[in-house]
Tab-separated table of C-alpha atoms and ligand atoms in Angstrom:
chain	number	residue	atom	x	y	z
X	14	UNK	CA	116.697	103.771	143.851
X	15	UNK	CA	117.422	102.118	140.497
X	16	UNK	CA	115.664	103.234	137.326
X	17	UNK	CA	114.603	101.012	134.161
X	18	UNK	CA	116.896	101.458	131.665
X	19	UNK	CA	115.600	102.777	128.683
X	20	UNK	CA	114.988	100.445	125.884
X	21	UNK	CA	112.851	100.216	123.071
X	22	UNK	CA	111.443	97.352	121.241
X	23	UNK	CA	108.808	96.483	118.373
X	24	UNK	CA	107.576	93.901	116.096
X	25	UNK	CA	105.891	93.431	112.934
X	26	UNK	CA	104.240	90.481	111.524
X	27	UNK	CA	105.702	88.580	108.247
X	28	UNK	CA	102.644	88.578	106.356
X	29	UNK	CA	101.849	90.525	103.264
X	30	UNK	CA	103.927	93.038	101.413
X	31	UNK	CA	105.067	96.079	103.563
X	32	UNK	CA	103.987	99.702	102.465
X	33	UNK	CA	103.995	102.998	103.018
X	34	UNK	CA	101.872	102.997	106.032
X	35	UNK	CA	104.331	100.045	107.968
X	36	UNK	CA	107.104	102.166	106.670
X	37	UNK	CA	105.906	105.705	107.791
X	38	UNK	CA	104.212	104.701	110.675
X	39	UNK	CA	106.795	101.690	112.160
X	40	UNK	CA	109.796	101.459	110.391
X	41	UNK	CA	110.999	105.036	109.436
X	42	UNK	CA	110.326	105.708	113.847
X	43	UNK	CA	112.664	102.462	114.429
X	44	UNK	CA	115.182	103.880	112.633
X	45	UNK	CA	115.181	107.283	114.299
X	46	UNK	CA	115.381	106.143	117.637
X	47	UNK	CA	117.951	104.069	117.267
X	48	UNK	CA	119.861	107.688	117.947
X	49	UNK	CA	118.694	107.866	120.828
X	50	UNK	CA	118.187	104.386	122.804
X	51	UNK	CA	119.070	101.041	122.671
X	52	UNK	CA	116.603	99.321	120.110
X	53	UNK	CA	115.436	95.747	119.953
X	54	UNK	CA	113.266	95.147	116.527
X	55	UNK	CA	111.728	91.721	115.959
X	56	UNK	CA	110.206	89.656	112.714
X	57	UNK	CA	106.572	88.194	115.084
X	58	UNK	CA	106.549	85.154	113.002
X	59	UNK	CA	104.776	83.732	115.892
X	60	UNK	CA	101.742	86.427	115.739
X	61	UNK	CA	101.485	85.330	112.363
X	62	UNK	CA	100.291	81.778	112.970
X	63	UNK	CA	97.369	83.369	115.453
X	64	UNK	CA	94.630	83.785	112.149
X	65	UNK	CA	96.235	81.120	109.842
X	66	UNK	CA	97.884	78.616	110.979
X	67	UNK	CA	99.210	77.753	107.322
X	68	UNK	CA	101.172	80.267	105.321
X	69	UNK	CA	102.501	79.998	101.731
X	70	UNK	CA	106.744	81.118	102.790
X	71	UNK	CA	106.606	82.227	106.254
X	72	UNK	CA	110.480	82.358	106.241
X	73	UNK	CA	110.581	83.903	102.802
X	74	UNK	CA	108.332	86.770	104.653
X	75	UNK	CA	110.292	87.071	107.594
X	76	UNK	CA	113.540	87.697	105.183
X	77	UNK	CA	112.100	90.492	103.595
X	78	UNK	CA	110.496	92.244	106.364
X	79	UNK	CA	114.111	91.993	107.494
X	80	UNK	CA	115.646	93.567	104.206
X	81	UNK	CA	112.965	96.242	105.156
X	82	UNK	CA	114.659	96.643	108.399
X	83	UNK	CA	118.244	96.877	107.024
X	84	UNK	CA	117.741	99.051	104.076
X	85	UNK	CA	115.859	101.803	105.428
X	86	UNK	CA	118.811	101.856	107.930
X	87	UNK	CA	118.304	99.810	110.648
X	88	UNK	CA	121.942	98.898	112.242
X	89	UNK	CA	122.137	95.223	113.543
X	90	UNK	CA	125.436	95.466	114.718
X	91	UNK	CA	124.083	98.054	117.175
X	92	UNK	CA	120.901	97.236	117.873
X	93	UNK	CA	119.409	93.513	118.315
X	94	UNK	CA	116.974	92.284	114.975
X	95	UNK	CA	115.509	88.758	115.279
X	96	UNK	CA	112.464	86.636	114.383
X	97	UNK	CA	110.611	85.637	117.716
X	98	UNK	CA	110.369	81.825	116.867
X	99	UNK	CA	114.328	81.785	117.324
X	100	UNK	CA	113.577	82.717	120.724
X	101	UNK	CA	111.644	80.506	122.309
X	102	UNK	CA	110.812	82.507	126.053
X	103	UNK	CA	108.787	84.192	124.329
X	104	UNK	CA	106.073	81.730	124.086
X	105	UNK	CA	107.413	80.511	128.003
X	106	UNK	CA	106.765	84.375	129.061
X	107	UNK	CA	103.255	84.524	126.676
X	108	UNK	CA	102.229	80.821	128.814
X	109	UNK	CA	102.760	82.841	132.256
X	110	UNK	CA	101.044	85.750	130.712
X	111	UNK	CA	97.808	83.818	129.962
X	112	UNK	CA	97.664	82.651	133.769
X	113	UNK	CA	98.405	86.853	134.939
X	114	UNK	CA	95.651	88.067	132.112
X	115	UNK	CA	91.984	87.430	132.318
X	116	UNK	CA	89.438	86.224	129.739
X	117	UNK	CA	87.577	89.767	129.647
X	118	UNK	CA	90.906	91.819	128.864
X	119	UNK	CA	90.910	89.473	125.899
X	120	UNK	CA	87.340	89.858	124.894
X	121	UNK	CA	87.681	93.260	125.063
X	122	UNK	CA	90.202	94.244	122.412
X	123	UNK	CA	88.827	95.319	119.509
X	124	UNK	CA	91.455	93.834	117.201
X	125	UNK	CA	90.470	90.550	118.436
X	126	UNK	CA	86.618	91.192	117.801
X	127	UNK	CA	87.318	92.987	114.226
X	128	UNK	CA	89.834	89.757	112.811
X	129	UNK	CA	87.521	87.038	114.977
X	130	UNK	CA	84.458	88.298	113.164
X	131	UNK	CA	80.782	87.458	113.621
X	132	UNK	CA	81.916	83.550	114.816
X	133	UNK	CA	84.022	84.106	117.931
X	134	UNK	CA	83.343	80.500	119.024
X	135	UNK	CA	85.301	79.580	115.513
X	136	UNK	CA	88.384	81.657	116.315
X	137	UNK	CA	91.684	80.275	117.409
X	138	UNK	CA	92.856	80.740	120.733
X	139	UNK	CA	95.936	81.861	119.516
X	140	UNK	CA	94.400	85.140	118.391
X	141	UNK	CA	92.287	85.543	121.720
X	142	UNK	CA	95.650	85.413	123.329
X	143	UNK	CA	97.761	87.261	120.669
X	144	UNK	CA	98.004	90.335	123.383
X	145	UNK	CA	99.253	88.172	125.809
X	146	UNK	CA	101.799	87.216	123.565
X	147	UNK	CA	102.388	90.824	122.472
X	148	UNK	CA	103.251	91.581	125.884
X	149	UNK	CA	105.645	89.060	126.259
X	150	UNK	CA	107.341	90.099	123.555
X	151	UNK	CA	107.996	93.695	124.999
X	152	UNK	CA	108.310	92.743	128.667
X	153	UNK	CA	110.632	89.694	127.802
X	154	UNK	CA	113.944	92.299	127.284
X	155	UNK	CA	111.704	94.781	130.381
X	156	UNK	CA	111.484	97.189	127.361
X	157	UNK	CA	109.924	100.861	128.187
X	158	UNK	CA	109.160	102.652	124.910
X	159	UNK	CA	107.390	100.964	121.968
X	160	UNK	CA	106.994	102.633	118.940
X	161	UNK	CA	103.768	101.245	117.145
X	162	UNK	CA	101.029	102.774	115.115
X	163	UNK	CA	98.003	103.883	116.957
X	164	UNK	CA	95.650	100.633	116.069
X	165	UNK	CA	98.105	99.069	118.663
X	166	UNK	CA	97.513	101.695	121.547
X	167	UNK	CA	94.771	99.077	123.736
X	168	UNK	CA	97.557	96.192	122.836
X	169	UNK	CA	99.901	98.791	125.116
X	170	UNK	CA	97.623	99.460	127.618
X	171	UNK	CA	96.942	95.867	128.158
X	172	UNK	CA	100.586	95.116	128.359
X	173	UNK	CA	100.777	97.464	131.262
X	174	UNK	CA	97.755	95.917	132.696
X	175	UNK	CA	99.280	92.583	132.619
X	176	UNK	CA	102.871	94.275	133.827
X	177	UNK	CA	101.137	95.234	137.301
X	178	UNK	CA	99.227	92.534	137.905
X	179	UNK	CA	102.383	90.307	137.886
X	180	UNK	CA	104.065	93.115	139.979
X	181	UNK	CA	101.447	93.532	142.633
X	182	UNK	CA	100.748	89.752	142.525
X	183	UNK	CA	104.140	88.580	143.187
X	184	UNK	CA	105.063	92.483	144.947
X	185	UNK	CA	106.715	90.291	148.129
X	186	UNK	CA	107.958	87.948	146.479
X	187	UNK	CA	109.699	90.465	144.026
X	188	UNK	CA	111.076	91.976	147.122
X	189	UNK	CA	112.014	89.407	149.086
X	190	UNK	CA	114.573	88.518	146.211
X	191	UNK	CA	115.515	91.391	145.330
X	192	UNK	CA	114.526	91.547	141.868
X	193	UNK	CA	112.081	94.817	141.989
X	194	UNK	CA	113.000	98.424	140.691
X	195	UNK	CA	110.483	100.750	142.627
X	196	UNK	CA	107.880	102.511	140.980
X	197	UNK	CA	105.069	104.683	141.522
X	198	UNK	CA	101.854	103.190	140.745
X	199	UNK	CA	99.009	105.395	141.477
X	200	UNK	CA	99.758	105.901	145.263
X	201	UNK	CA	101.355	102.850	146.323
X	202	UNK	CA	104.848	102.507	145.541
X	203	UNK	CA	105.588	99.161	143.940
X	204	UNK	CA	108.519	96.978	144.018
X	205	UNK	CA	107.843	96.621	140.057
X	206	UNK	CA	109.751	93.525	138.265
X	207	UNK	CA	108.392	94.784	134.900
X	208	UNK	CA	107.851	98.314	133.498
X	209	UNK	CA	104.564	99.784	132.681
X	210	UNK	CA	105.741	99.983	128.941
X	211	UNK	CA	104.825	103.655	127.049
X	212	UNK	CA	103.781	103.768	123.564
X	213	UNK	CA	105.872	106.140	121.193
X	214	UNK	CA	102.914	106.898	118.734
X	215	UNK	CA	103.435	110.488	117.748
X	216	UNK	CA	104.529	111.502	114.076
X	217	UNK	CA	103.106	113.303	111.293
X	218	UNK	CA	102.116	110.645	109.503
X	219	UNK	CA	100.482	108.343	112.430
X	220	UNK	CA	97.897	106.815	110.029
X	221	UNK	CA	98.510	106.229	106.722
X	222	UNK	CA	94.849	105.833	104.800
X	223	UNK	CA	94.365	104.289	101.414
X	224	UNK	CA	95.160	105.982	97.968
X	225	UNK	CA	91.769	105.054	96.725
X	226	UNK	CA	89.282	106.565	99.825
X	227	UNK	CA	90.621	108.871	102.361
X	228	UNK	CA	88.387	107.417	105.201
X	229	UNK	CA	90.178	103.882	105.172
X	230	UNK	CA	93.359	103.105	106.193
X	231	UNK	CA	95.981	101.895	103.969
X	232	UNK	CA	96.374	98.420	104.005
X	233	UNK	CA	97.977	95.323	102.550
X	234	UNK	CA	94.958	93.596	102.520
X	235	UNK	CA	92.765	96.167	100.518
X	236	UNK	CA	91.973	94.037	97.023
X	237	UNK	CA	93.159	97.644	94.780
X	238	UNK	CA	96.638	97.863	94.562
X	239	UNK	CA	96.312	100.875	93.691
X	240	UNK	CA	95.184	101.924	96.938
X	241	UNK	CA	99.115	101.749	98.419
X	242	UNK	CA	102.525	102.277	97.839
X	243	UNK	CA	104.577	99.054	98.176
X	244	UNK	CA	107.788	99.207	99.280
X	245	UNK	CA	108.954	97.819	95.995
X	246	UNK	CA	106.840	99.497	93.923
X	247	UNK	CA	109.169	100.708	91.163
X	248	UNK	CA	109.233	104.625	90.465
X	249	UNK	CA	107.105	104.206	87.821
X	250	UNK	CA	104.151	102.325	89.804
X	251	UNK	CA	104.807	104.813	92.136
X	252	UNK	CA	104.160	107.508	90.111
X	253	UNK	CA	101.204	106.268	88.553
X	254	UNK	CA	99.340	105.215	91.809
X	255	UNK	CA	100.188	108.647	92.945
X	256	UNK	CA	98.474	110.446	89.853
X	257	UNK	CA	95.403	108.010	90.134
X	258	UNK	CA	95.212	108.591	94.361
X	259	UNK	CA	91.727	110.144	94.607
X	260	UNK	CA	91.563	114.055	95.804
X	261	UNK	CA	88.777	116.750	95.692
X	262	UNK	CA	88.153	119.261	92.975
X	263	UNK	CA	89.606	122.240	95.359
X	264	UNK	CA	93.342	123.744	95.361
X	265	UNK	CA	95.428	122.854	98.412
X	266	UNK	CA	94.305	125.184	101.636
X	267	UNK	CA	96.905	127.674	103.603
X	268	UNK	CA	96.551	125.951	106.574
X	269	UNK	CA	95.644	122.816	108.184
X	270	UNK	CA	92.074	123.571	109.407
X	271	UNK	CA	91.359	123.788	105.625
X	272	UNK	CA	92.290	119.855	105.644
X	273	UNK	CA	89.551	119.403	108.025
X	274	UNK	CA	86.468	117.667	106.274
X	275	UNK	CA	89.113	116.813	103.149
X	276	UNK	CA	90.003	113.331	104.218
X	277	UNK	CA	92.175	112.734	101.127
X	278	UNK	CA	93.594	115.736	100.698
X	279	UNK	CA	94.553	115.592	104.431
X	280	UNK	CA	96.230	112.212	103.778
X	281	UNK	CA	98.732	113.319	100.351
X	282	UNK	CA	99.671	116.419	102.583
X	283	UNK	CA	100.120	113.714	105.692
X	284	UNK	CA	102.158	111.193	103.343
X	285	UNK	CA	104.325	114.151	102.159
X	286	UNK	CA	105.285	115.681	105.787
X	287	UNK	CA	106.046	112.202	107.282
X	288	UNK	CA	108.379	111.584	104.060
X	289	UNK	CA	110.467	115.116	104.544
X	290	UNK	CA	110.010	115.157	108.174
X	291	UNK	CA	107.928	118.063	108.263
X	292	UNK	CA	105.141	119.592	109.898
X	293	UNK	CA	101.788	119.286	107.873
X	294	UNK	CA	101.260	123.173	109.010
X	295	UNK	CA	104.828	123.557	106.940
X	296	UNK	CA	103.714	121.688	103.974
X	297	UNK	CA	100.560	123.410	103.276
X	298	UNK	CA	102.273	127.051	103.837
X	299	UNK	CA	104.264	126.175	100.777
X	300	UNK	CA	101.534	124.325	98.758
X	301	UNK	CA	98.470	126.252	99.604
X	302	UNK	CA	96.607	127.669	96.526
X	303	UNK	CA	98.113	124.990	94.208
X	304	UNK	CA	96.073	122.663	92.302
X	305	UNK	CA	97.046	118.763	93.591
X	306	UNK	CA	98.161	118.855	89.327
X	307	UNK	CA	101.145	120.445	90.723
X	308	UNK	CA	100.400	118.887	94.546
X	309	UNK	CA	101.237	115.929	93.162
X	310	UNK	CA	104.608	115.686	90.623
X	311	UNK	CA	106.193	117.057	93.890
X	312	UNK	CA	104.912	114.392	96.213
X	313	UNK	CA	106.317	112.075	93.501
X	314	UNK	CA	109.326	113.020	93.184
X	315	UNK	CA	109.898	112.943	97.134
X	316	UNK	CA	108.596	109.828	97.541
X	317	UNK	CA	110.831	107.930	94.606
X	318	UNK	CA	113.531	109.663	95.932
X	319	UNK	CA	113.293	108.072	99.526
X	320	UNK	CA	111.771	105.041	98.917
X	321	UNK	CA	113.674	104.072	95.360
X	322	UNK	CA	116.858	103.235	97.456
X	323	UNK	CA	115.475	101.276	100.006
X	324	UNK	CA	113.190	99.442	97.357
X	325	UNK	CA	116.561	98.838	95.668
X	326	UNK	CA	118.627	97.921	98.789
X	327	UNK	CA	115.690	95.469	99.800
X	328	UNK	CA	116.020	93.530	96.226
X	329	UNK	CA	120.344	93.392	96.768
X	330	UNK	CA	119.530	91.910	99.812
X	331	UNK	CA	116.988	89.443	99.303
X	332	UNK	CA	119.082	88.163	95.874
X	333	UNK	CA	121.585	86.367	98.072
X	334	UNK	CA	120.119	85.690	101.621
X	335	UNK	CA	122.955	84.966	103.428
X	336	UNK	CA	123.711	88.172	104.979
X	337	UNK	CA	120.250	88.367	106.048
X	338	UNK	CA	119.990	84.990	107.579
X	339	UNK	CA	123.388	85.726	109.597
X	340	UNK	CA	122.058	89.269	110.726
X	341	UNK	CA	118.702	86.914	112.121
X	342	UNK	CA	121.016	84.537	113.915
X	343	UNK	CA	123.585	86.620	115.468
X	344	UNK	CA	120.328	89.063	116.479
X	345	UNK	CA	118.893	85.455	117.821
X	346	UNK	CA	121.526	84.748	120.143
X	347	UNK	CA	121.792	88.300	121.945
X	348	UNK	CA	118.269	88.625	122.202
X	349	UNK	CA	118.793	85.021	123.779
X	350	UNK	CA	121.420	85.825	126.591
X	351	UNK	CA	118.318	88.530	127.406
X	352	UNK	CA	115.149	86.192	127.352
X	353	UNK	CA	117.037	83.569	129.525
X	354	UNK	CA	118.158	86.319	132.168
X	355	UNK	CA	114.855	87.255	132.515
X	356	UNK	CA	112.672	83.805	132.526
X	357	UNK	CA	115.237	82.710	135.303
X	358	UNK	CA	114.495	85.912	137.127
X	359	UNK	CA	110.300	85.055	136.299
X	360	UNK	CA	110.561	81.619	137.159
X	361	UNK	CA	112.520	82.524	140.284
X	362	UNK	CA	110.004	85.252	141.309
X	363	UNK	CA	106.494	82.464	140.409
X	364	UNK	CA	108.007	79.704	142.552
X	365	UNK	CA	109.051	77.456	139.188
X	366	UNK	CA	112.558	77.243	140.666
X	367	UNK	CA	113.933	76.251	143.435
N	403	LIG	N1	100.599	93.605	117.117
N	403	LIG	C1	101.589	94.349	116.395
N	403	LIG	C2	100.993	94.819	115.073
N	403	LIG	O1	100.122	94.195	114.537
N	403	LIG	C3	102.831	93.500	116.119
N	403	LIG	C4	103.559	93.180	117.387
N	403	LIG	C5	103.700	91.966	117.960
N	403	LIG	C6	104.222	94.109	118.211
N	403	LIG	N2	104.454	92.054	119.096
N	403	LIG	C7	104.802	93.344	119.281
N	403	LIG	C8	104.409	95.489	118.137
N	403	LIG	C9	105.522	93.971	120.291
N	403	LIG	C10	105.132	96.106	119.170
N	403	LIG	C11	105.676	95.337	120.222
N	403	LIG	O2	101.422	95.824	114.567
């Protein structure tokens, strides 16, 4: 019986400035698991058009999200990193996808109903469908692990949805050909051309919530930059946004049931395990009892001191482009020889080819 090979993949949108919540909770996971599997990490310039279909420097954004990649150690040569619109089954796979999903999966999400707002009728298709597309993405290179922060976890379970449907739809056809890898599914046993795709969501640091109010999560969007660290925030900025982040009147507690009820203090302890790979538990056995006036120089320090040479590494890069742009290309072309392997193999299994 063959297996599905291990693989994992991810994306992140080009739009806004990345921070310390895309880099604790996304990037700093790429780069560890590259260790362990074969990684495929992609620029979604396509998921950007789904709430605006104009953007300011859309290529611009996809460059630095790139740098991103590359200095916080992402390896190109032995991994894949692309931008989606280079490859274009993905929006062939998300087309096929629309026909396997239904309407109500859709409707459901609750990404779709937070960005589409009060007027649903005045939202774009595109972002009623973004899921669809999502899925594609993943189930494009049959990837099984996808490392994505926890707001993403329905997008996951959706792509699985939309994995077995196409199995179980097309299960004889998948068969006949010769195409399936066998799986358990419930208590049938499937002849399975896709995998039902895991999320890899744990992590100290899963959520990353705003400088400025504990309850919120930190975002690029938020109008106080103060509420996040920026990626190329300078040490400085850093610094200061760290002494203004908003904390309690109490010292730190011993352990982390004192965090309970503390949403702020919960987060700076949060922000400083995920930067020293640590256990929260670990952080507040050394800090409890201190005031966050001496909480705080340390989580300074720590954080200029991993994020000042990927900040720096990020502005080499972007200064002269070229490397970049080659890294995109050469990533295009092997993601590519993938995508086409696998729409021949769809288009064989739907009845598009003959
Ligand atoms: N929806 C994801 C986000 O907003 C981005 C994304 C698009 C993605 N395609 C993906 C993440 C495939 C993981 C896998 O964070």
């Amino acid at each position: 019986m063959s297996e599905f090979k291990p693989l994992v993949f991810s994306g992140v949108q080009p739009t806004g400035n990345l921070h310390l919540g895309n880099y604790l909770g996304a990037i700093r996971k790429f780069v560890a698991l590259q260790e362990s599997h074969n990684c495929i990490y992609c620029v979604v310039d396509l998921h950007a058009l789904t709430a605006q279909i104009v953007h300011q420097d859309l290529v611009g954004q996809t460059r630095s999200i790139t740098a991103a990649f590359l200095a916080a150690g992402i390896d190109p040569k032995a991994h894949i990193v692309f931008n989606q619109s280079r490859v274009p089954q993905h929006a062939e796979l998300a087309w096929i996808f629309n026909c396997v999903a239904r309407i109500g999966w859709m409707n459901r999400m609750t990404q779709f109903k937070d960005k589409a707002g009060k007027d649903r009728e005045n939202a774009s298709l595109g972002l009623l469908a973004y899921p669809s597309l999502m899925a594609a993405d993943i189930l494009l290179y049959r990837a099984t692990h996808v490392p994505v922060g926890d707001d993403q976890k329905q997008h996951l379970e959706l792509t699985r949805d939309i994995a077995q449907k196409f199995n179980s739809d097309f299960s004889d056809r998948i068969a006949e050909i010769g195409l399936g890898v066998e799986m358990q599914v419930g208590k049938e046993l499937i002849n399975g051309y896709f995998p039902l795709t895991e999320p890899l969501i744990d992590g100290p640091a899963p959520r990353v919530m705003s400088l400025r109010d504990g309850t919120r999560k930190m975002s690029k969007s938020d109008v106080s930059d103060l509420s996040r660290i920026n990626l190329t925030d300078d040490a400085d900025t850093i610094s200061k946004k760290i002494r203004r982040a908003k904390t309690d009147p109490q010292a730190l507690p011993s352990d982390v049931e004192g965090l309970v009820g503390r949403a702020e203090a919960d987060n700076l302890v949060g922000i400083y395990a995920a930067l020293c790979d640590r256990t929260k538990a670990e952080v507040v056995t050394e800090f409890g009892g201190q005031q966050f006036s001496a909480f705080k120089p340390a989580l300074t320090e720590l954080a200029v001191d991993v994020l000042s040479p990927i900040s720096e590494e990020m502005r080499r890069l972007l200064n002269d482009t070229t490397h970049i742009d080659a890294v995109l290309a050469d990533g295009g072309e092997r993601a590519s020889a993938i995508a086409d392997r696998t729409m021949t193999d769809v288009k064989h299994i739907i009845g598009l080819q003959c």
